Amino acid sequence: MKKILVINGPNLNLIGIREPKVYGRLKFEEYFNELKSKFQDFELEFYQSNVEGELIDKLHQVGFDYEGIVFNAGAYAHTSVAIGDAIAAIESPVIEVHISNVYAREEYRHVSMMAKNCKGVISGFGLNSYELAIRAIIG
Ligand code: DQA
């Protein structure tokens, strides 16, 4: 079965608890179970880390075999040249995802260090952003 990895970066382990007005009240694990039941023809995996190097290690690990990677790098999307480089280094397509509409927020969130190395960017559709990104991978 073809594999797709969903990666959440820093602070996204607190989805459902953290700033619910921005990120909603649903825990990511619950949403991810819904996603898995919607895409049963694919093996959907999930990884979360608050550590930049661990996110990069994970990209290296899966980035030559997987069908695609849905990546919410949180604030690292705006700051991490190293994550941008890791995405350029691998072969699997990466979709940059944000739950909130980063362009409707502070100016420092309008910048992405990863976008140019991604297949595309989906931002502002709540948790549904992840489903849209999976659909973009599977076509
Ligand atoms: C986020 C947007 C980022 O600006 C922020 O730092 C996050 C979450 C989002 O999903 O909307 O941690 O990536």
XYZ file of C-alpha atoms and ligand atoms in Angstrom:
152
model
C 0.000 0.000 0.000
C 1.224 3.511 -0.801
C 2.292 5.495 2.229
C 1.556 9.106 3.141
C 3.067 10.761 6.203
C 1.445 13.643 8.077
C 3.973 15.622 10.127
C 3.150 18.201 12.769
C 5.881 20.473 14.091
C 6.252 22.507 17.294
C 3.284 23.231 19.568
C 0.934 21.275 17.358
C 0.798 18.495 19.961
C -1.504 20.959 21.752
C -4.142 21.181 19.014
C -7.548 21.078 20.690
C -6.179 22.758 23.824
C -3.999 25.567 22.439
C -5.728 28.834 21.379
C -9.002 27.091 20.446
C -10.300 30.214 18.667
C -7.479 29.843 16.147
C -6.929 26.076 16.042
C -10.289 24.590 17.105
C -11.195 22.182 19.909
C -10.718 18.827 18.225
C -7.646 16.811 19.292
C -5.432 15.969 16.322
C -5.395 12.234 17.120
C -9.212 12.162 16.829
C -9.126 14.051 13.547
C -6.363 11.767 12.261
C -8.510 8.679 12.936
C -11.254 10.277 10.814
C -8.692 10.901 8.070
C -7.523 7.279 8.148
C -11.065 6.028 7.698
C -11.516 8.360 4.700
C -8.357 7.191 2.899
C -8.339 3.448 3.448
C -6.498 2.751 0.177
C -3.414 4.466 1.596
C -1.317 3.831 4.641
C -1.561 7.087 6.550
C 1.068 7.658 9.221
C 1.455 10.491 11.699
C 4.542 12.001 13.346
C 4.836 14.978 15.681
C 7.912 16.616 17.148
C 8.759 19.930 18.752
C 12.424 19.488 17.781
C 13.709 20.911 14.490
C 16.411 18.235 13.966
C 13.933 15.416 14.599
C 11.627 16.826 11.925
C 14.563 16.886 9.504
C 15.565 13.305 10.420
C 12.004 12.162 9.711
C 11.988 13.885 6.289
C 15.271 12.086 5.418
C 13.878 8.743 6.638
C 10.684 8.702 4.580
C 11.449 11.179 1.799
C 12.657 8.674 -0.783
C 9.870 6.078 -0.490
C 6.625 7.738 0.461
C 3.934 8.884 -1.957
C 3.862 12.274 -0.263
C 4.271 14.214 2.961
C 1.733 16.614 4.476
C 3.765 18.946 6.657
C 2.583 21.532 9.156
C 5.931 22.832 10.395
C 4.248 25.381 12.702
C 6.466 28.397 13.329
C 9.470 26.612 11.750
C 7.780 27.171 8.385
C 8.573 30.861 8.841
C 12.098 30.518 10.217
C 13.848 27.273 9.311
C 16.248 27.366 6.377
C 17.290 23.832 7.439
C 13.762 22.463 6.991
C 13.499 24.194 3.616
C 16.795 22.556 2.589
C 15.670 19.112 3.831
C 12.549 19.341 1.663
C 14.704 20.264 -1.338
C 16.952 17.272 -0.613
C 14.243 14.575 -0.691
C 12.178 13.181 -3.548
C 8.694 12.725 -2.113
C 6.414 15.707 -2.734
C 5.735 17.810 0.358
C 2.605 19.909 0.846
C 2.974 22.799 3.298
C -0.105 23.004 5.495
C -1.396 25.504 8.042
C -4.613 25.257 10.026
C -5.018 29.027 10.252
C -4.814 31.469 7.351
C -1.271 32.676 7.967
C -1.819 35.601 5.546
C -4.575 36.987 7.777
C -2.210 37.010 10.783
C 1.032 38.751 11.808
C 3.387 39.756 9.005
C 6.151 37.377 10.158
C 3.777 34.503 9.345
C 3.508 35.653 5.717
C 7.027 34.354 5.051
C 7.764 30.673 4.396
C 11.216 29.111 4.248
C 9.759 25.893 2.862
C 7.088 26.921 0.341
C 9.338 27.173 -2.697
C 10.510 23.594 -2.195
C 6.980 22.263 -1.678
C 4.497 21.065 -4.253
C 2.030 23.623 -2.902
C 0.671 25.352 0.175
C -2.722 24.980 1.870
C -3.537 27.449 4.625
C -6.642 28.563 6.441
C -9.128 25.710 6.194
C -8.886 24.527 9.776
C -8.060 20.832 10.194
C -9.619 20.300 6.767
C -6.346 21.723 5.374
C -4.791 18.281 5.994
C -7.497 16.452 4.035
C -7.121 18.897 1.129
C -3.371 18.266 1.134
C -3.860 14.481 1.007
C -6.215 14.948 -1.933
C -3.535 17.073 -3.625
C -1.039 14.215 -3.214
C -3.254 11.408 -4.423
C -4.727 13.491 -7.277
C 0.379 27.183 12.057
C 0.647 28.664 11.750
C 1.992 29.085 12.287
O 2.211 30.458 12.024
C 2.056 28.879 13.776
O 3.344 29.192 14.266
C 1.669 27.503 14.193
C 0.523 26.877 13.526
C -1.033 26.757 11.622
O -1.245 25.558 11.502
O -1.902 27.603 11.418
O 2.228 26.911 15.105
O 1.314 26.403 11.316
